[in-house]
Coordinates of C-alpha atoms in Angstrom, one line a residue:
M1243 CA 106.7 130.0 141.6
L1244 CA 102.9 129.7 141.4
L1245 CA 100.6 128.6 144.2
V1246 CA 97.6 126.7 142.8
A1247 CA 94.8 126.0 145.2
F1248 CA 91.9 123.7 144.4
D1249 CA 88.4 123.3 145.7
L1250 CA 88.1 119.6 146.4
E1251 CA 84.7 118.5 145.2
G1252 CA 84.1 119.3 141.5
P1253 CA 87.7 120.0 140.4
L1254 CA 89.4 117.1 142.0
T1255 CA 86.6 114.6 142.7
P1256 CA 83.3 114.3 140.8
T1257 CA 81.2 113.3 143.8
D1258 CA 80.1 115.3 146.8
H1259 CA 81.3 113.6 150.0
A1260 CA 78.6 115.0 152.3
Y1261 CA 76.0 114.1 149.7
E1262 CA 77.3 110.5 149.7
L1263 CA 77.3 110.4 153.5
M1264 CA 73.7 111.6 153.6
A1265 CA 72.8 108.9 151.1
L1266 CA 73.3 106.5 154.0
L1267 CA 70.2 107.9 155.6
P1268 CA 66.6 107.1 154.6
Q1269 CA 65.8 109.6 151.8
G1270 CA 69.1 111.2 152.6
R1271 CA 69.8 112.6 149.2
E1272 CA 66.4 114.4 149.1
L1273 CA 67.1 115.8 152.6
F1274 CA 70.6 117.0 151.6
E1275 CA 69.3 118.6 148.4
R1276 CA 66.8 120.6 150.5
I1277 CA 69.5 121.7 153.1
S1278 CA 71.8 122.6 150.2
R1279 CA 69.1 124.8 148.6
Y1280 CA 68.5 126.4 152.1
D1281 CA 72.2 127.1 152.2
D1282 CA 71.9 128.9 148.8
L1283 CA 69.0 131.0 150.0
L1284 CA 70.7 132.1 153.2
T1285 CA 73.9 132.9 151.3
L1286 CA 72.1 134.9 148.6
S1287 CA 70.0 136.8 151.2
G1288 CA 73.2 137.9 153.0
R1289 CA 72.1 136.5 156.4
E1290 CA 74.4 137.9 159.0
G1291 CA 77.0 135.4 160.3
Y1292 CA 76.2 132.9 157.5
Q1293 CA 78.6 131.9 154.7
A1294 CA 78.2 129.7 151.6
G1295 CA 79.1 126.1 152.5
D1296 CA 77.6 126.1 156.0
T1297 CA 75.6 123.2 154.7
L1298 CA 78.4 121.1 156.2
K1299 CA 77.4 122.0 159.8
L1300 CA 73.6 121.9 159.1
I1301 CA 73.7 118.3 158.1
I1302 CA 75.6 117.2 161.2
P1303 CA 72.5 116.7 163.5
F1304 CA 70.9 114.4 161.0
L1305 CA 74.1 112.4 160.5
L1306 CA 74.5 112.0 164.2
V1307 CA 71.0 110.7 164.9
H1308 CA 71.5 108.1 162.2
G1309 CA 74.7 106.8 163.7
I1310 CA 77.2 108.2 161.2
N1311 CA 80.7 108.3 162.8
D1312 CA 84.3 109.0 161.9
E1313 CA 84.8 105.5 160.5
E1314 CA 81.9 106.0 158.0
V1315 CA 83.3 109.5 157.0
T1316 CA 86.7 107.8 156.1
K1317 CA 85.1 104.8 154.5
I1318 CA 83.1 106.9 152.0
S1319 CA 86.1 108.9 151.2
R1320 CA 88.2 105.9 150.3
A1321 CA 85.6 104.9 147.7
T1322 CA 85.6 108.4 146.1
P1323 CA 86.8 108.5 142.5
L1324 CA 89.0 111.2 141.2
T1325 CA 88.1 113.6 138.4
P1326 CA 89.6 112.4 135.1
G1327 CA 93.0 113.9 134.7
A1328 CA 93.3 115.0 138.4
E1329 CA 96.3 112.9 139.2
D1330 CA 98.2 113.9 136.0
C1331 CA 97.2 117.6 136.5
V1332 CA 98.5 117.7 140.1
A1333 CA 101.7 115.8 139.1
Q1334 CA 102.4 118.3 136.3
I1335 CA 101.9 121.2 138.5
R1336 CA 104.4 119.8 140.9
D1337 CA 106.8 119.1 138.0
R1338 CA 106.7 122.8 137.1
G1339 CA 108.0 123.6 140.6
W1340 CA 104.7 125.1 141.7
S1341 CA 103.0 124.6 145.1
V1342 CA 99.6 122.9 145.1
G1343 CA 97.0 122.9 147.9
I1344 CA 93.4 122.1 148.7
I1345 CA 91.0 124.6 150.3
T1346 CA 87.6 122.9 150.8
T1347 CA 84.4 123.1 152.7
G1348 CA 84.5 119.3 152.9
Y1349 CA 85.3 117.4 156.1
Q1350 CA 88.9 117.1 157.0
P1351 CA 89.2 113.3 157.0
H1352 CA 87.9 113.3 153.4
A1353 CA 90.2 116.1 152.3
L1354 CA 93.3 114.4 153.8
S1355 CA 92.4 111.1 152.2
V1356 CA 92.1 112.6 148.7
G1357 CA 95.1 114.7 149.2
D1358 CA 97.2 111.7 150.2
R1359 CA 96.1 109.9 146.9
L1360 CA 97.2 113.0 144.9
G1361 CA 100.5 113.4 146.8
I1362 CA 99.4 116.8 148.3
A1363 CA 101.1 117.5 151.6
Q1364 CA 98.9 117.6 154.7
E1365 CA 100.0 121.1 155.6
M1366 CA 98.7 122.3 152.2
I1367 CA 95.2 121.1 152.9
V1368 CA 92.5 123.3 154.6
A1369 CA 89.2 121.6 155.4
T1370 CA 86.4 121.6 157.9
S1371 CA 87.3 119.9 161.2
V1372 CA 84.7 117.4 162.6
Q1373 CA 84.4 115.2 165.7
F1374 CA 81.5 112.7 165.0
D1375 CA 82.6 110.2 167.6
L1376 CA 82.8 112.9 170.3
W1377 CA 79.6 114.5 169.3
D1378 CA 77.7 111.2 169.5
S1379 CA 77.2 111.9 173.3
L1380 CA 74.9 114.8 172.3
V1381 CA 72.3 112.5 170.8
T1382 CA 69.8 112.3 173.7
D1383 CA 66.5 110.6 173.3
D1384 CA 64.5 113.9 173.2
A1385 CA 66.9 115.4 170.6
E1386 CA 66.6 112.3 168.5
A1387 CA 62.9 112.3 168.5
F1388 CA 62.8 116.1 167.7
I1389 CA 65.3 115.8 164.8
L1390 CA 63.6 112.8 163.2
A1391 CA 60.2 114.5 163.4
Y1392 CA 61.6 117.6 161.6
Q1393 CA 63.4 115.5 159.1
E1394 CA 60.0 114.2 157.9
K1395 CA 58.6 117.7 158.0
I1396 CA 61.5 119.0 155.8
L1397 CA 61.1 116.2 153.3
R1398 CA 57.5 117.0 152.8
V1399 CA 58.4 120.5 151.5
P1400 CA 58.8 120.5 147.7
L1401 CA 62.4 121.3 146.7
E1402 CA 61.2 124.2 144.5
D1403 CA 59.1 125.9 147.3
D1404 CA 61.8 128.3 148.6
E1405 CA 59.5 130.2 150.9
T1406 CA 58.2 127.2 152.8
L1407 CA 61.6 125.6 152.8
Q1408 CA 63.2 128.6 154.4
K1409 CA 60.4 128.9 157.0
V1410 CA 60.7 125.3 158.1
M1411 CA 64.5 125.3 158.1
D1412 CA 64.6 128.5 160.1
E1413 CA 62.3 127.0 162.8
F1414 CA 64.4 123.9 163.0
F1415 CA 67.9 125.3 163.2
W1416 CA 67.5 128.8 164.8
S1417 CA 64.4 128.5 166.9
H1418 CA 64.6 124.9 168.3
L1419 CA 67.8 123.1 167.7
V1420 CA 69.9 125.8 169.4
N1421 CA 68.0 124.9 172.6
Y1422 CA 69.3 121.4 172.7
P1423 CA 72.9 120.4 173.7
M1424 CA 73.3 119.2 170.1
G1425 CA 72.9 122.8 169.0
I1426 CA 76.6 123.3 169.7
V1427 CA 77.4 121.7 166.3
L1428 CA 76.0 124.9 164.7
E1429 CA 79.2 126.5 166.1
T1430 CA 81.4 124.4 163.8
V1431 CA 83.8 126.5 161.8
V1432 CA 83.2 125.5 158.1
V1433 CA 85.7 126.4 155.5
G1434 CA 83.1 128.1 153.4
G1435 CA 83.0 131.4 151.4
R1436 CA 84.8 133.9 153.7
K1437 CA 87.0 131.2 155.3
K1438 CA 88.3 130.3 151.8
V1439 CA 89.5 133.8 151.3
E1440 CA 91.3 133.8 154.6
S1441 CA 92.8 130.4 153.8
V1442 CA 94.3 131.3 150.4
T1443 CA 95.8 134.5 151.9
Q1444 CA 97.3 132.6 154.9
M1445 CA 98.6 129.9 152.6
A1446 CA 100.3 132.4 150.3
D1447 CA 101.8 134.3 153.3
R1448 CA 103.1 131.0 154.8
Y1449 CA 105.0 130.1 151.6
G1450 CA 106.0 133.7 150.7
V1451 CA 103.9 133.8 147.5
D1452 CA 102.3 137.1 146.3
L1453 CA 98.6 137.0 145.6
T1454 CA 99.5 137.9 142.0
R1455 CA 101.2 134.5 141.7
C1456 CA 98.2 132.6 143.2
A1457 CA 95.5 130.7 141.2
F1458 CA 92.3 129.1 142.6
V1459 CA 90.3 126.5 140.8
G1460 CA 86.7 126.3 141.9
D1461 CA 83.2 125.4 140.6
S1462 CA 80.4 126.4 143.0
I1463 CA 78.9 129.0 145.3
T1464 CA 81.3 128.2 148.2
D1465 CA 84.1 129.4 145.8
S1466 CA 82.5 132.7 144.7
E1467 CA 84.1 134.9 147.3
V1468 CA 87.7 133.5 146.8
L1469 CA 87.3 133.7 143.0
R1470 CA 86.2 137.3 143.3
Y1471 CA 89.0 138.1 145.8
L1472 CA 91.8 136.7 143.6
K1473 CA 90.4 138.4 140.5
V1474 CA 90.7 141.9 142.1
S1475 CA 94.0 140.9 143.8
G1476 CA 95.8 140.3 140.4
G1477 CA 95.7 136.5 140.8
L1478 CA 93.9 134.0 138.6
S1479 CA 90.3 132.8 139.3
L1480 CA 89.6 129.7 137.3
V1481 CA 86.3 127.9 137.1
F1482 CA 86.2 124.3 136.0
N1483 CA 82.8 123.0 134.9
G1484 CA 81.2 125.6 137.1
N1485 CA 77.7 126.5 138.0
E1486 CA 76.2 130.0 137.7
Y1487 CA 77.5 131.2 141.0
A1488 CA 81.1 130.4 140.2
L1489 CA 81.0 131.5 136.6
A1490 CA 79.6 134.9 137.6
S1491 CA 82.6 135.3 139.9
G1492 CA 85.6 133.9 138.0
Q1493 CA 87.9 135.1 135.3
V1494 CA 88.5 132.0 133.1
G1495 CA 86.0 129.3 132.5
V1496 CA 87.3 125.9 131.4
A1497 CA 84.7 123.2 130.5
G1498 CA 85.8 119.7 129.6
D1499 CA 86.1 116.1 130.6
D1500 CA 89.7 116.2 131.8
L1501 CA 91.2 118.4 134.5
T1502 CA 94.5 118.7 132.6
A1503 CA 92.7 121.2 130.4
I1504 CA 93.5 123.9 133.0
L1505 CA 97.3 123.4 132.6
A1506 CA 97.5 125.6 129.4
V1507 CA 95.8 128.5 131.2
L1508 CA 98.0 128.1 134.2
D1509 CA 101.1 128.1 131.9
A1510 CA 99.9 131.4 130.3
F1511 CA 99.3 132.9 133.7
D1512 CA 102.8 131.9 134.8
R1513 CA 104.3 133.7 131.8
G1514 CA 102.5 137.0 132.1
G1515 CA 99.7 137.1 134.7
P1516 CA 96.0 137.6 134.0
D1517 CA 96.7 139.5 130.8
S1518 CA 98.6 136.6 129.3
A1519 CA 95.9 134.2 130.5
R1520 CA 93.3 136.4 128.8
H1521 CA 95.3 136.5 125.5
F1522 CA 95.6 132.7 125.5
V1523 CA 91.9 132.2 126.2
N1524 CA 90.8 134.6 123.5
A1525 CA 93.1 133.0 120.9
P1526 CA 91.9 130.2 118.6
P1527 CA 91.1 127.2 120.8
P1528 CA 94.1 124.9 121.3
D1529 CA 92.0 121.8 122.0
A1530 CA 88.6 121.2 120.4
R1531 CA 87.6 118.9 123.3
H1532 CA 87.6 121.7 125.8
F1533 CA 85.9 125.1 126.0
Y1534 CA 87.8 128.1 127.2
Q1535 CA 86.2 131.6 127.9
W1536 CA 87.4 134.8 129.5
L1537 CA 84.5 135.6 131.8
T1538 CA 82.9 139.0 132.1
D1539 CA 79.7 140.3 133.7
E1540 CA 78.3 140.5 130.2
N1541 CA 79.2 137.0 128.8
W1542 CA 79.4 134.5 131.6
R1543 CA 75.9 133.2 130.9
E1544 CA 77.0 132.3 127.4
A1545 CA 79.4 129.7 129.0
L1546 CA 76.8 128.2 131.3
P1547 CA 75.2 125.6 128.9
V1548 CA 78.5 124.0 128.1
H1549 CA 79.7 124.0 131.7
R1550 CA 76.4 122.4 132.7
K1551 CA 76.9 119.8 130.1
F1552 CA 80.3 118.7 131.3
R1553 CA 79.3 119.2 135.0
S1554 CA 76.4 116.8 134.5
Q1555 CA 78.5 114.4 132.6
L1556 CA 81.2 114.1 135.2
R1557 CA 79.3 114.7 138.4
G1558 CA 75.9 113.1 137.8
R1559 CA 73.3 114.0 140.5
A1560 CA 75.8 116.0 142.5
A1561 CA 75.9 118.5 139.6
R1562 CA 72.6 120.0 140.7
L1563 CA 74.0 121.1 144.1
G1564 CA 74.8 124.8 144.6

């Protein structure tokens, strides 16, 4: 039996749920893009105690002061489209007798909603737990005024100005917000980089699956650690329409307009592990509509243009996020 775990946003859904939630705020998309870039900067700098994907806790103060609650989280999720081929891909994985799960940085209500649509059992879904209705009591008048003032300050920073962006964000989160009761949201445990590694290991242990029989399908910086982890553990690290962070960390790159393109790679992995998957990928392409590549430190950049093409085609504006 194989255990196939998916990142949620990218492989299974083309949209970014948190990005869509932030779109409910004035200039919310622009604000999210800056926080997402800040997340990249902290991750790449190796800030102690920080992990890729902690964006999901950094946006909580802004969501709260604009009245976003549990109902809005679920409402946006129900309107989320699925990646072309996602339903068929998951169904075929189950038909092969394999286990399928979701390990996502995204909020739990969203992950459970999408998982239900795909027929993935709740116990096979790991996501970030949130309590917006409970946290609403933390929105005091002084906290609201402070957050709204900094929101405007952050939005005035050009997205490409990394130095200023990090300075302003550092001030907001780690010098000031921590002094308000709302600062407790920064203790939220996000299923980001390191947590995804823990989660795939725990999921494998729970179902008695060796890591050499585990595959993970990801596409972004939050997946980098688990992709690298499975690669060195003898599993399969599969990147579907990935960005540079994922491609630099994975074993197999699959670029295309339908998620079922990954099934042939999984079948090869099932037959003979990573070596079999590499042989399949390096053979003449079985499907001209999709692009397969065995990724190495020397060649992953060659795959980036075609991954960017399909990533942009399927994900639109969300494709630019780290």
